[in-house]
Short mmCIF file of C-alpha atoms and ligand atoms in Angstrom, two decimals:
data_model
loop_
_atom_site.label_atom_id
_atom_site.label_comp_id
_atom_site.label_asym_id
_atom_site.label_seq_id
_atom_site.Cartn_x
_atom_site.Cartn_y
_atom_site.Cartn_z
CA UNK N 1 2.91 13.65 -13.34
CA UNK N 2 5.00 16.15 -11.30
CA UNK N 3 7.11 13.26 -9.73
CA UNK N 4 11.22 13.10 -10.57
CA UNK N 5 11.33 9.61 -12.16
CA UNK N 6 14.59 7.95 -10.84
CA UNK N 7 16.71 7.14 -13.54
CA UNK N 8 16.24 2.93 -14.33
CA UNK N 9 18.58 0.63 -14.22
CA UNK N 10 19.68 -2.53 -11.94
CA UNK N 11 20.71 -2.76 -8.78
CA UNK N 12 22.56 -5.27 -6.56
CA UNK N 13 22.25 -6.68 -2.79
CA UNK N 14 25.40 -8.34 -1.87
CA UNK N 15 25.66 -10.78 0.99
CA UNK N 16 26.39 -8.58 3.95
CA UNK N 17 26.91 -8.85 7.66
CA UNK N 18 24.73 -8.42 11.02
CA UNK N 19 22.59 -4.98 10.27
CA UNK N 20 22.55 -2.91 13.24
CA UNK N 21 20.98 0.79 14.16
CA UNK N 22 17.49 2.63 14.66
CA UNK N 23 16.03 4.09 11.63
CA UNK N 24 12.78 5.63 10.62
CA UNK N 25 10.73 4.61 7.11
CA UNK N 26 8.99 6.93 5.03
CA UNK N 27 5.25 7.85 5.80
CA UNK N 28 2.57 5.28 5.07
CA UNK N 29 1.31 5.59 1.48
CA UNK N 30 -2.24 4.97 2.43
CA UNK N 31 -2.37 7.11 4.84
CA UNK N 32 -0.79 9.93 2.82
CA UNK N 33 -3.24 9.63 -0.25
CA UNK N 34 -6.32 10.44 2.11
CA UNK N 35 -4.77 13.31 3.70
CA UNK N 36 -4.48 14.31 0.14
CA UNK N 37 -7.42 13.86 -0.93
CA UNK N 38 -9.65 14.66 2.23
CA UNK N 39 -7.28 18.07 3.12
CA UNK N 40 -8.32 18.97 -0.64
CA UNK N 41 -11.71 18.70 0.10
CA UNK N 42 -11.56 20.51 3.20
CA UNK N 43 -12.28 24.12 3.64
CA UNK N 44 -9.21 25.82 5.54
CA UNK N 45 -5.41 24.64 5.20
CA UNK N 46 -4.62 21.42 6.42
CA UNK N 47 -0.97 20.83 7.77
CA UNK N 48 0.29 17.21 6.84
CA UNK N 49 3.38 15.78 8.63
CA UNK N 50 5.84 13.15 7.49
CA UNK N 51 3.44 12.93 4.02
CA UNK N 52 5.38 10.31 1.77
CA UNK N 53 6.85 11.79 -1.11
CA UNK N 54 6.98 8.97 -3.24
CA UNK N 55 5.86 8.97 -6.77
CA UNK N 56 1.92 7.21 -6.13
CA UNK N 57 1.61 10.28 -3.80
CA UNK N 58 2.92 12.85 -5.55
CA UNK N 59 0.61 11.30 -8.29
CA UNK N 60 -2.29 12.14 -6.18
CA UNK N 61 -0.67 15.33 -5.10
CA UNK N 62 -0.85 16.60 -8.83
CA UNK N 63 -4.58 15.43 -9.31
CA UNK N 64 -5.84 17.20 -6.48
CA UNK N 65 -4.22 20.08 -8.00
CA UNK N 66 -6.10 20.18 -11.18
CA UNK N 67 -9.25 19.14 -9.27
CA UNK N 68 -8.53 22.85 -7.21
CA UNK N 69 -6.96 22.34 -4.31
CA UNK N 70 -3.69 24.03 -3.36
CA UNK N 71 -1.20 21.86 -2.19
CA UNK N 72 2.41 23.35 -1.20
CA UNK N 73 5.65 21.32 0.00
CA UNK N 74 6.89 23.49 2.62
CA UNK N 75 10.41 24.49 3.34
CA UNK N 76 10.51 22.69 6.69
CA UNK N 77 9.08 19.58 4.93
CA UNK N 78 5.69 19.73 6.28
CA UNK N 79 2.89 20.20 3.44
CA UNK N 80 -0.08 22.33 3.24
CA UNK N 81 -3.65 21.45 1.21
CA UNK N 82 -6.23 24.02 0.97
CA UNK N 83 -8.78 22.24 -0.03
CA UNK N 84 -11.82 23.44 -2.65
CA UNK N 85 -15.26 22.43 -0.14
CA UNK N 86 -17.38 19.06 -0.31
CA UNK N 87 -19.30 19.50 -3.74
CA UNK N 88 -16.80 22.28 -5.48
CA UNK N 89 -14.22 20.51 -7.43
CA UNK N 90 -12.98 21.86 -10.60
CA UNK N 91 -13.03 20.39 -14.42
CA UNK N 92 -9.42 19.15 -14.54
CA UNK N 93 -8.22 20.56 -18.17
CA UNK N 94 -6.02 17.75 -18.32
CA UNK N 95 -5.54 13.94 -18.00
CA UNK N 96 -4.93 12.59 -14.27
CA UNK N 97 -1.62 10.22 -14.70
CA UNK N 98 -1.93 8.01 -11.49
CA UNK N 99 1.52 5.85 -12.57
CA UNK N 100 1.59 3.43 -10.73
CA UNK N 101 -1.00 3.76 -7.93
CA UNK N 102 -4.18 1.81 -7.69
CA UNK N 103 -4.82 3.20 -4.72
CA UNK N 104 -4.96 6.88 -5.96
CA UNK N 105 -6.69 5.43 -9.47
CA UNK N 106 -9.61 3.56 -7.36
CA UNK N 107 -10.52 6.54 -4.55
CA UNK N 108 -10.02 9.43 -7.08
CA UNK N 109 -12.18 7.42 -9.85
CA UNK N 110 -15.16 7.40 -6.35
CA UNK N 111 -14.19 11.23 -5.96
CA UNK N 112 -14.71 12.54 -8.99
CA UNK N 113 -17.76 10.51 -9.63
CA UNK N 114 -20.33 12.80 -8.01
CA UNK N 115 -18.49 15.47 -9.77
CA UNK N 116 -20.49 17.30 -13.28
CA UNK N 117 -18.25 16.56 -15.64
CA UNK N 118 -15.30 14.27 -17.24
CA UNK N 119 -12.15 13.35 -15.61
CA UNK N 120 -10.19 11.54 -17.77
CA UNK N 121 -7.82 8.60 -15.75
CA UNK N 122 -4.08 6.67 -17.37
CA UNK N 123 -1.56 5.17 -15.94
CA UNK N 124 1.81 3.35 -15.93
CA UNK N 125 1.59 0.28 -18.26
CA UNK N 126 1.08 -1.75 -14.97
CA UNK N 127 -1.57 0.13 -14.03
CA UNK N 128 -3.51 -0.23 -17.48
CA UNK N 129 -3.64 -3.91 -16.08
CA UNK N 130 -5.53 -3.99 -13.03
CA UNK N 131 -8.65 -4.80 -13.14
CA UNK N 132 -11.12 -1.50 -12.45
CA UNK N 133 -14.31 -3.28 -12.79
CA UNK N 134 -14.62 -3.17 -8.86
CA UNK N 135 -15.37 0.62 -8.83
CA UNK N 136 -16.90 0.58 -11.98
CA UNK N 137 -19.34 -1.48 -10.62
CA UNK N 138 -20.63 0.66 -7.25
CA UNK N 139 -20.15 4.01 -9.29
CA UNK N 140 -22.63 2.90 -12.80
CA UNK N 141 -24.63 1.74 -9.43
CA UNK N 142 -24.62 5.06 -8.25
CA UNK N 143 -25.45 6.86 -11.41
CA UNK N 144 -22.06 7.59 -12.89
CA UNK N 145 -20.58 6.40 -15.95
CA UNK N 146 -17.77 5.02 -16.56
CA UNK N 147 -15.77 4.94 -20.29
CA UNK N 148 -13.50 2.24 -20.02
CA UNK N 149 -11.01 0.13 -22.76
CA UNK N 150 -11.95 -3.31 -22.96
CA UNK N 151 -12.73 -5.02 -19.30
CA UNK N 152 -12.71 -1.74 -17.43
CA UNK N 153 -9.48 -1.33 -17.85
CA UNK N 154 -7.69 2.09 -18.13
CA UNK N 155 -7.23 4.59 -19.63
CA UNK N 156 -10.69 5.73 -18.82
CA UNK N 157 -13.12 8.64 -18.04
CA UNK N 158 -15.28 8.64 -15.45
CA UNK N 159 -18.63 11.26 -16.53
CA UNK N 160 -19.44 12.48 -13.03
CA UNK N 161 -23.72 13.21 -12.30
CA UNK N 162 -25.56 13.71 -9.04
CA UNK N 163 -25.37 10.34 -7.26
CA UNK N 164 -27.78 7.90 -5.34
CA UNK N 165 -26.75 6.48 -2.28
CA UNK N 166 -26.23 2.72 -1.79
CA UNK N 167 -25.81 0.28 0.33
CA UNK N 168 -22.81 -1.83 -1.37
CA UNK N 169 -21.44 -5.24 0.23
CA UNK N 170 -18.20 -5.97 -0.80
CA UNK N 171 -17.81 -8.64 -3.38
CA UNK N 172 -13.53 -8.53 -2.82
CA UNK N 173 -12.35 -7.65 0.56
CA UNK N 174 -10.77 -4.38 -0.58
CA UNK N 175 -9.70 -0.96 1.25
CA UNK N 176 -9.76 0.53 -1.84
CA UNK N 177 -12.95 -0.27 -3.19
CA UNK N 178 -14.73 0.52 -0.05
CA UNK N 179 -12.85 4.06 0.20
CA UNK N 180 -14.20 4.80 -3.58
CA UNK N 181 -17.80 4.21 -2.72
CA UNK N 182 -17.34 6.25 0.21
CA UNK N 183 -15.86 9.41 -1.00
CA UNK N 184 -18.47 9.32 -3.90
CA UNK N 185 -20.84 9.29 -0.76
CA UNK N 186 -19.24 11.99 0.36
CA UNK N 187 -21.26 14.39 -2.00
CA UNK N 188 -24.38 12.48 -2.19
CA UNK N 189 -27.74 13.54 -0.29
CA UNK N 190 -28.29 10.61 1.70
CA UNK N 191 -26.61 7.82 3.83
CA UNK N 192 -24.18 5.73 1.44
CA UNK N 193 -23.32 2.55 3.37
CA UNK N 194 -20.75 0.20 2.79
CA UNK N 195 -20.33 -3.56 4.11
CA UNK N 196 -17.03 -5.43 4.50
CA UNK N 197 -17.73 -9.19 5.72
CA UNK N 198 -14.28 -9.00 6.62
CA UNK N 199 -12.68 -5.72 7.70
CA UNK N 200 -10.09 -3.88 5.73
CA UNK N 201 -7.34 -0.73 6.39
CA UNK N 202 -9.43 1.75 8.31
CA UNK N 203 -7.78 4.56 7.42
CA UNK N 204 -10.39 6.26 4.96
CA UNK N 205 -12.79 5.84 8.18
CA UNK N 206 -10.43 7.54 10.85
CA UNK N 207 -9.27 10.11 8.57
CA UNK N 208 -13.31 11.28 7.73
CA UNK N 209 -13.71 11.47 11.27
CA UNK N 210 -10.15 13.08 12.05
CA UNK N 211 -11.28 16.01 9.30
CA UNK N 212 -14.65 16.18 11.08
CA UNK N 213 -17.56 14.22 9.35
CA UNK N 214 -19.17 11.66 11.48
CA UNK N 215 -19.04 7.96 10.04
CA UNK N 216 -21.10 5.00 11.84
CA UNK N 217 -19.07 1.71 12.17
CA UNK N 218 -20.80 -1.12 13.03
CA UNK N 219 -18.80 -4.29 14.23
CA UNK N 220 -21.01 -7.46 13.45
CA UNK N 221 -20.79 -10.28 15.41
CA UNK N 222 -18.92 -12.13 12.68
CA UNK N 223 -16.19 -9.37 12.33
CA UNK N 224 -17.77 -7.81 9.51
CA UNK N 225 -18.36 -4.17 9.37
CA UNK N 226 -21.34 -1.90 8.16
CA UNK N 227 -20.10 1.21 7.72
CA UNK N 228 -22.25 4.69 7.13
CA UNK N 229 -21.63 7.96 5.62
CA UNK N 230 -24.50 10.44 5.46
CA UNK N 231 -23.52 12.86 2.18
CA UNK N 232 -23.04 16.51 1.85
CA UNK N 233 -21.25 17.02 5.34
CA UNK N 234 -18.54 19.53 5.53
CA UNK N 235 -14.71 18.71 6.10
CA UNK N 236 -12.74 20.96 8.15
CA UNK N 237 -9.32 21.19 7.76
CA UNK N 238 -7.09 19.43 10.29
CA UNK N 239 -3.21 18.66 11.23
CA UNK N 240 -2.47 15.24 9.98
CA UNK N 241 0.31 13.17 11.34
CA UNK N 242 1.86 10.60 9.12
CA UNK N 243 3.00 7.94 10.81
CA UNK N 244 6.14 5.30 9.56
CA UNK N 245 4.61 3.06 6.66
CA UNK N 246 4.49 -0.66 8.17
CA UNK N 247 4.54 -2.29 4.82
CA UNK N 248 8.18 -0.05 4.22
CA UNK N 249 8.80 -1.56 8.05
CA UNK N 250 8.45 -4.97 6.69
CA UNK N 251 11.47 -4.83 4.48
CA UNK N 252 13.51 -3.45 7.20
CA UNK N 253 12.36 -6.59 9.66
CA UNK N 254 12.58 -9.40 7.37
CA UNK N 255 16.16 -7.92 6.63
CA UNK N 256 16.70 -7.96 10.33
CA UNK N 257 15.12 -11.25 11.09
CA UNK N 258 17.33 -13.02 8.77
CA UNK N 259 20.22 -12.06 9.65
CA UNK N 260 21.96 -13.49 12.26
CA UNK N 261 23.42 -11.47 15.39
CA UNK N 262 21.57 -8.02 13.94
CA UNK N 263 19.81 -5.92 15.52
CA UNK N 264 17.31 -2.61 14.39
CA UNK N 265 14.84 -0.63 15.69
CA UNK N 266 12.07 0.78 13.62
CA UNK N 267 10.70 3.87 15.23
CA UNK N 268 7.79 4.97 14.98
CA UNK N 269 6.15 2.49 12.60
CA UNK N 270 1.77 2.76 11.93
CA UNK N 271 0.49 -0.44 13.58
CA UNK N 272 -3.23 -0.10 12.70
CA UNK N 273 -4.41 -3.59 14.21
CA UNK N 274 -5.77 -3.97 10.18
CA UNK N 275 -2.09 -3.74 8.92
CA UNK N 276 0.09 -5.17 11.58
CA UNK N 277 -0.21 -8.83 10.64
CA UNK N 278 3.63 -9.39 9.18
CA UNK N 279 4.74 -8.33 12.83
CA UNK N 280 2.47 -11.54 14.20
CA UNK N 281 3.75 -13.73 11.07
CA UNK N 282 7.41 -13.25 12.08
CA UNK N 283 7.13 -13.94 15.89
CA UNK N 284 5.16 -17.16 14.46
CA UNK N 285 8.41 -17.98 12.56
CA UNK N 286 10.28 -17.85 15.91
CA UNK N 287 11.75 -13.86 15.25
CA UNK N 288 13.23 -12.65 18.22
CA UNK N 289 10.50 -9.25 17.70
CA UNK N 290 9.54 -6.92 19.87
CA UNK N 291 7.11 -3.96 19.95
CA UNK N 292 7.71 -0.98 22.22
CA UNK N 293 6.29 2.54 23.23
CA UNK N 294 2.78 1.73 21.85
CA UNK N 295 0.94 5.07 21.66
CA UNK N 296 -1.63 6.30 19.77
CA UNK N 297 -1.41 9.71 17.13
CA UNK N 298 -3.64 11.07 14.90
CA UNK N 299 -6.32 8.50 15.60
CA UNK N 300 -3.36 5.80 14.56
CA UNK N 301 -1.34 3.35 16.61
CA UNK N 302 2.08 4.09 16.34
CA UNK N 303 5.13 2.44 17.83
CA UNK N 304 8.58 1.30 17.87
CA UNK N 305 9.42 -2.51 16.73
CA UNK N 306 12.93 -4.16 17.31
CA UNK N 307 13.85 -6.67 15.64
CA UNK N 308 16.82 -9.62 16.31
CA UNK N 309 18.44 -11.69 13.79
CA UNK N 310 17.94 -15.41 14.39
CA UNK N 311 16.78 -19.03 12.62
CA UNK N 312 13.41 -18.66 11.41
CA UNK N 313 11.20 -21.71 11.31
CA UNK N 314 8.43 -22.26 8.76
CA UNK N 315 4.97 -21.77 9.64
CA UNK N 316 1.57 -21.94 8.62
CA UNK N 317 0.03 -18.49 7.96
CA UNK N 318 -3.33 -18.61 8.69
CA UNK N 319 -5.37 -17.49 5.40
CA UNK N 320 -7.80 -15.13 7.51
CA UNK N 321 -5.04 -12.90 8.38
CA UNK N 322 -3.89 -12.44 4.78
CA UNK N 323 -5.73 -8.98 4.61
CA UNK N 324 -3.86 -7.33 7.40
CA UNK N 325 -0.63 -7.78 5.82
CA UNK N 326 -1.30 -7.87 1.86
CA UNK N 327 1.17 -6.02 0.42
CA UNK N 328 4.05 -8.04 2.86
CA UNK N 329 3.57 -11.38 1.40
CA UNK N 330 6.35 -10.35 -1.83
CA UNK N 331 9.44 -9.56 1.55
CA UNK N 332 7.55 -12.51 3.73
CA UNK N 333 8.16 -14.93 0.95
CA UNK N 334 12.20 -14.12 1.25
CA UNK N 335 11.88 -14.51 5.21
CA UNK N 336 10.45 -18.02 4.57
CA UNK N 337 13.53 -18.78 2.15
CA UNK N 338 15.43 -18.77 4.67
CA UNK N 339 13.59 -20.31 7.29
CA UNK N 340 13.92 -23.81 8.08
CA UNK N 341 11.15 -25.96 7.38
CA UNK N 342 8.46 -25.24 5.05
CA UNK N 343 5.73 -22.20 5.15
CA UNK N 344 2.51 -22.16 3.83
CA UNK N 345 0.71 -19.17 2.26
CA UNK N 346 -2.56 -19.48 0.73
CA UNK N 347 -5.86 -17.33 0.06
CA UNK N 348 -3.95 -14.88 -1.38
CA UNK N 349 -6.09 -14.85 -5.22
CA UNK N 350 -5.58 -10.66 -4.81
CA UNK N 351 -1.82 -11.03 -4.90
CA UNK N 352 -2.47 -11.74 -8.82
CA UNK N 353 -3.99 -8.51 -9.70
CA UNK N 354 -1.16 -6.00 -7.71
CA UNK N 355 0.75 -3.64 -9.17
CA UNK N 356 2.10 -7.26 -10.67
CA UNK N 357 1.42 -11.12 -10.19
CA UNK N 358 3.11 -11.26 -7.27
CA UNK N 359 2.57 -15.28 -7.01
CA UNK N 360 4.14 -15.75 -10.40
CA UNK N 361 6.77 -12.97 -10.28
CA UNK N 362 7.97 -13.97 -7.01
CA UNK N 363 7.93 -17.67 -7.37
CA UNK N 364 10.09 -17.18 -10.72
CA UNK N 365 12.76 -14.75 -8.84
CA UNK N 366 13.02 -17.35 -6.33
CA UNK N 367 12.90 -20.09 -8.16
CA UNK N 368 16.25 -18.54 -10.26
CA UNK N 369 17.59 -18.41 -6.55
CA UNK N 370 17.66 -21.87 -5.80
CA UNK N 371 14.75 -21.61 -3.80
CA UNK N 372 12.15 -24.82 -3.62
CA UNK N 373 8.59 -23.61 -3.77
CA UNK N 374 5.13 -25.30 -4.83
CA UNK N 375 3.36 -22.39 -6.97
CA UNK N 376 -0.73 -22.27 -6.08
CA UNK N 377 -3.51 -20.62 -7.87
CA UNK N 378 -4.19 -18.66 -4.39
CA UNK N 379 -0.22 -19.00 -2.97
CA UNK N 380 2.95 -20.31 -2.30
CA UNK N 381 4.50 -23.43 -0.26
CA UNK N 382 7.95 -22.44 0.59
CA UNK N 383 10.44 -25.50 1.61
CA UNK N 384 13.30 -23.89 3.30
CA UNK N 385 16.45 -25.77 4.64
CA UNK N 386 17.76 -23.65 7.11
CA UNK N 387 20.48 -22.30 4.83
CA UNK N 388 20.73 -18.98 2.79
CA UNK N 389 19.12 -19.78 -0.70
CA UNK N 390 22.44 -19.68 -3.54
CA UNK N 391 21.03 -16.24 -5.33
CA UNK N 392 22.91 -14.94 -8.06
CA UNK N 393 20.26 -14.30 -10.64
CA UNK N 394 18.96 -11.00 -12.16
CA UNK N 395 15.11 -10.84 -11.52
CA UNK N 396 12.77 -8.82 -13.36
CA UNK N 397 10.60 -6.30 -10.96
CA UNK N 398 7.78 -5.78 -13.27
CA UNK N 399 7.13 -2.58 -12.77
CA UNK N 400 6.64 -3.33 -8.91
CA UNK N 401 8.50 -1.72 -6.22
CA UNK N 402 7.85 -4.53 -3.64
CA UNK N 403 9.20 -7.05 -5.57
CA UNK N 404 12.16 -5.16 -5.95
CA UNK N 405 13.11 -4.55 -2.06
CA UNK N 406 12.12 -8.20 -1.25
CA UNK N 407 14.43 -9.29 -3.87
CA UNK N 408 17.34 -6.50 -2.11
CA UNK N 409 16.37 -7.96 1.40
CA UNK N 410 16.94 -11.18 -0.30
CA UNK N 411 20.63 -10.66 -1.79
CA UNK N 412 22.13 -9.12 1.74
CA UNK N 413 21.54 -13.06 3.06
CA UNK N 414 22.26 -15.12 0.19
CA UNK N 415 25.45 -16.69 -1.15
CA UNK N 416 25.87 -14.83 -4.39
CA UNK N 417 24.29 -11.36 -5.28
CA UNK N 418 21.06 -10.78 -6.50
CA UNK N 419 20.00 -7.97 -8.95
CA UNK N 420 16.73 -6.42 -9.60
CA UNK N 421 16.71 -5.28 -13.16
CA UNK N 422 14.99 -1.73 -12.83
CA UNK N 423 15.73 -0.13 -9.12
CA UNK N 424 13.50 2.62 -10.10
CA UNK N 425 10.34 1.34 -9.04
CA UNK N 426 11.30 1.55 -5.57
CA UNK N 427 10.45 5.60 -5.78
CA UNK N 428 6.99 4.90 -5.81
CA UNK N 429 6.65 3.61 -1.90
CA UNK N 430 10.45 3.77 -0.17
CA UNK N 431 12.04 6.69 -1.65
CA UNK N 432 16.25 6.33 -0.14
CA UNK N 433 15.55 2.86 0.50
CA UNK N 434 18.72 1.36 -0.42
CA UNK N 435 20.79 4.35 1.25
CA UNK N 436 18.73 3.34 4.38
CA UNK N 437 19.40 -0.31 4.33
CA UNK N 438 23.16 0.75 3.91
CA UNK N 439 22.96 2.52 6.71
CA UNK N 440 22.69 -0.21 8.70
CA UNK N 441 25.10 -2.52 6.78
CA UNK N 442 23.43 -3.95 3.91
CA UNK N 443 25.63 -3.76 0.34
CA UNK N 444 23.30 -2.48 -1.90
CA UNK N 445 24.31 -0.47 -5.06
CA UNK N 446 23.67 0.32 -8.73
CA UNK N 447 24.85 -2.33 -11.27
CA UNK N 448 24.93 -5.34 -11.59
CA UNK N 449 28.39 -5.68 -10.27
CA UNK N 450 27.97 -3.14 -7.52
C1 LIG O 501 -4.67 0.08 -0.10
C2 LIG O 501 -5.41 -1.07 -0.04
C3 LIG O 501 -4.88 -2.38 -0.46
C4 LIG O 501 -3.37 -2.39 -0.58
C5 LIG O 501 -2.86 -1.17 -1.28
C6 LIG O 501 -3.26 0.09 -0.54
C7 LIG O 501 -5.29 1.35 0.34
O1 LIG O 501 -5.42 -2.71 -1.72
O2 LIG O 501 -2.93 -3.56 -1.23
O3 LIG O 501 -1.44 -1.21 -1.38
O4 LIG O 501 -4.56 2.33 0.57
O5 LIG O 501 -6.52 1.39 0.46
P1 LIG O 501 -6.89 -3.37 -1.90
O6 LIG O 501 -7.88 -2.36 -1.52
O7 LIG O 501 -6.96 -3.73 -3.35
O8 LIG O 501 -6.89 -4.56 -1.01
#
């Protein structure tokens, strides 16, 4: 892996006054994989703006690379890909490390599957966790074969063949999942079709059709979506605007929400209508939020959100809208610690297998807060009392970079500190996120007793 790994170590959020300013968030990670991967596929250089350069991209950044393309940071931080052609990747001659990232592990293992040969996959020892038998399962489908350790777990190698389309209904609502069968479509004669009963991220879709390839979408009646790729269609390379990463966003609102008499702007913050739900969740918990200077770029919606410090109240979030705000639930947890009232959060079985448990590691951190909480199979209940939980425990991030910010965003409101034992992790999606936060008057630093 070509990414600098932050030295580990804790780090402490102190209780801190109003946080005030306008700041911008690193580039959405989802969005920044594809561009990746589909500007690497494309013949011609594609330009990619505001690209997050976080350790899950760079992670994808380097397998690209030993798949063929050539991908360059350049000087005035924009980055180019030329990419290798649909159908022309190259035998890596080494093992793709994806750390930490599911997301690059799960659309690389549907890339390289129409590929001839063996790529062989590993990851961070959080990675080696999660389960892989989703891909496996539309890929063997396909015609590929996948070598896994027990329970399709990594490492693994994936033995690339000339594919078969399918038509592949999604057993787990899952962005990822759906993007792997698709990109293994991608080189396969035929239509490949996925369906999604209920819709996830988009972004795989737009950014086919932003580098050229034409993808049906078919809206059901029920919300659902069928959604066709015919194989063996050119990419052309394209200019790719990254917009702000909402789920980075999220920290930076929830710090701003509970904090009384504070006031940020977010500019220019993704707000894809299939990742936006946190926004909704904290103007149902009475957040004084507003969104501004709604535009659209790149095929994205992009815009500005302002947020006020106030009393939240507890809410019920409704389970349907759990997949447009997935990775949120770790920093909306903390917002709902300090709401009054209590907030319920159920249907949320996928937060298990994330780059942690996040049920179980979050209710433990907060628990050691003082917070009261009923722990579900599929969620949390969150009693809050109107008053800023006591903190003042040292909570382990398990390898999980959103459980470490939520647990920052946590200590800026609470009585005592809280630590995060390894503030490392927070490279892979927020790169300078505690220099940001103190930018706008949060105390976070290294230590313990920072
Ligand atoms: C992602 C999809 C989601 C999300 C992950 C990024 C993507 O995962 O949690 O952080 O970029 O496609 P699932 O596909 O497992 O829901």
């Amino acid at each position: 892996m070509n990414a600098q790994k932050t030295v580990s170590g804790p780090v402490s959020s102190h209780r801190s006054g109003p946080l005030n300013g306008t700041v911008t968030v690193p580039g959405d990670k989802s969005i920044s994989h594809r561009s990746l991967i589909l500007g690497g596929l494309a013949i011609g250089t594609t330009t990619v703006e505001g690209l997050l350069e976080g350790e899950d991209v760079l992670c994808t950044a380097d397998a690209m690379r030993k798949l063929g393309a050539t991908i360059t940071r350049n000087e005035d931080g924009k980055w180019s890909v030329s990419g290798v052609g649909v159908g022309t990747l190259g035998e890596p001659d080494a093992v793709l490390d994806m750390g930490n990232s599911g997301t690059a592990a799960r659309l690389l293992m549907g890339l390289v599957a129409s590929a001839p040969f063996n790529t062989f996959f590993c990851g961070d020892a959080s990675l080696h966790k999660r389960p892989m038998r989703r891909v496996a399962l539309p890929l063997t489908e396909m015609g590929a074969t996948i070598t896994s350790r027990s329970g399709d777990r990594f490492p693994l190698c994936v033995t690339g063949r000339d594919l078969m389309p399918i038509e592949y209904e999604l057993p787990v609502a899952s962005a990822q999942v759906k993007s792997c069968v698709l990109l293994a479509g991608l080189d396969t004669p035929g239509i490949t079709t996925v369906i999604e009963p209920k819709p996830t991220r988009d972004h795989t879709e737009n950014m086919l059709r932003h580098f050229g390839a034409e993808v049906s979408v078919e809206v059901r009646e029920d919300g659902g979506r069928v959604i066709s790729l015919e194989g063996q269609q050119e990419l052309k390379a394209a200019k790719v605007i990254v917009p702000g990463d909402p789920s980075s966003a999220a920290f930076l609102a929830v710090a701003a929400a509970i904090m009384p008499g504070s006031e940020v702007t977010i500019e220019n913050v993704g707000l894809n209508p299939l990742r936006d739900g946190i926004f909704e969740t904290l103007g149902d918990m009475g957040a004084d939020i507003e969104i501004l200077n709604i535009r659209i770029e790149a095929g994205e919606q992009v815009g500005d959100v302002r947020v006020k410090g106030g009393l939240l109240k507890g809410c019920v979030v409704p389970p349907e809208r759990a997949i447009s705000m997935i990775d949120e639930y770790p920093v909306l947890f903390v917002a709902a610690s300090f709401a009054s009232g209590t907030t319920t959060m159920l249907g949320l079985e996928e937060l298990r297998v994330k780059e942690s448990d996040r049920i179980a590691v979050m209710a433990e951190g907060l628990k050691a807060c003082g917070v009261k909480l009923e722990e579900l199979d599929d969620g949390l209940i969150i009693h809050g009392n109107a008053l800023p939980p006591k903190g003042g425990a040292t909570v382990k991030t398990e390898l999980d970079h959103r459980i470490a910010m939520s647990f920052l965003v946590m200590g800026i409101g609470s009585e005592e500190p809280v630590t995060v034992d390894d503030g490392s992790v927070m490279e892979t999606s927020f790169p300078g996120f505690s220099k940001l936060m103190n930018s706008l008057g949060a105390k976070i630093g290294t230590g313990p007793d920072a």
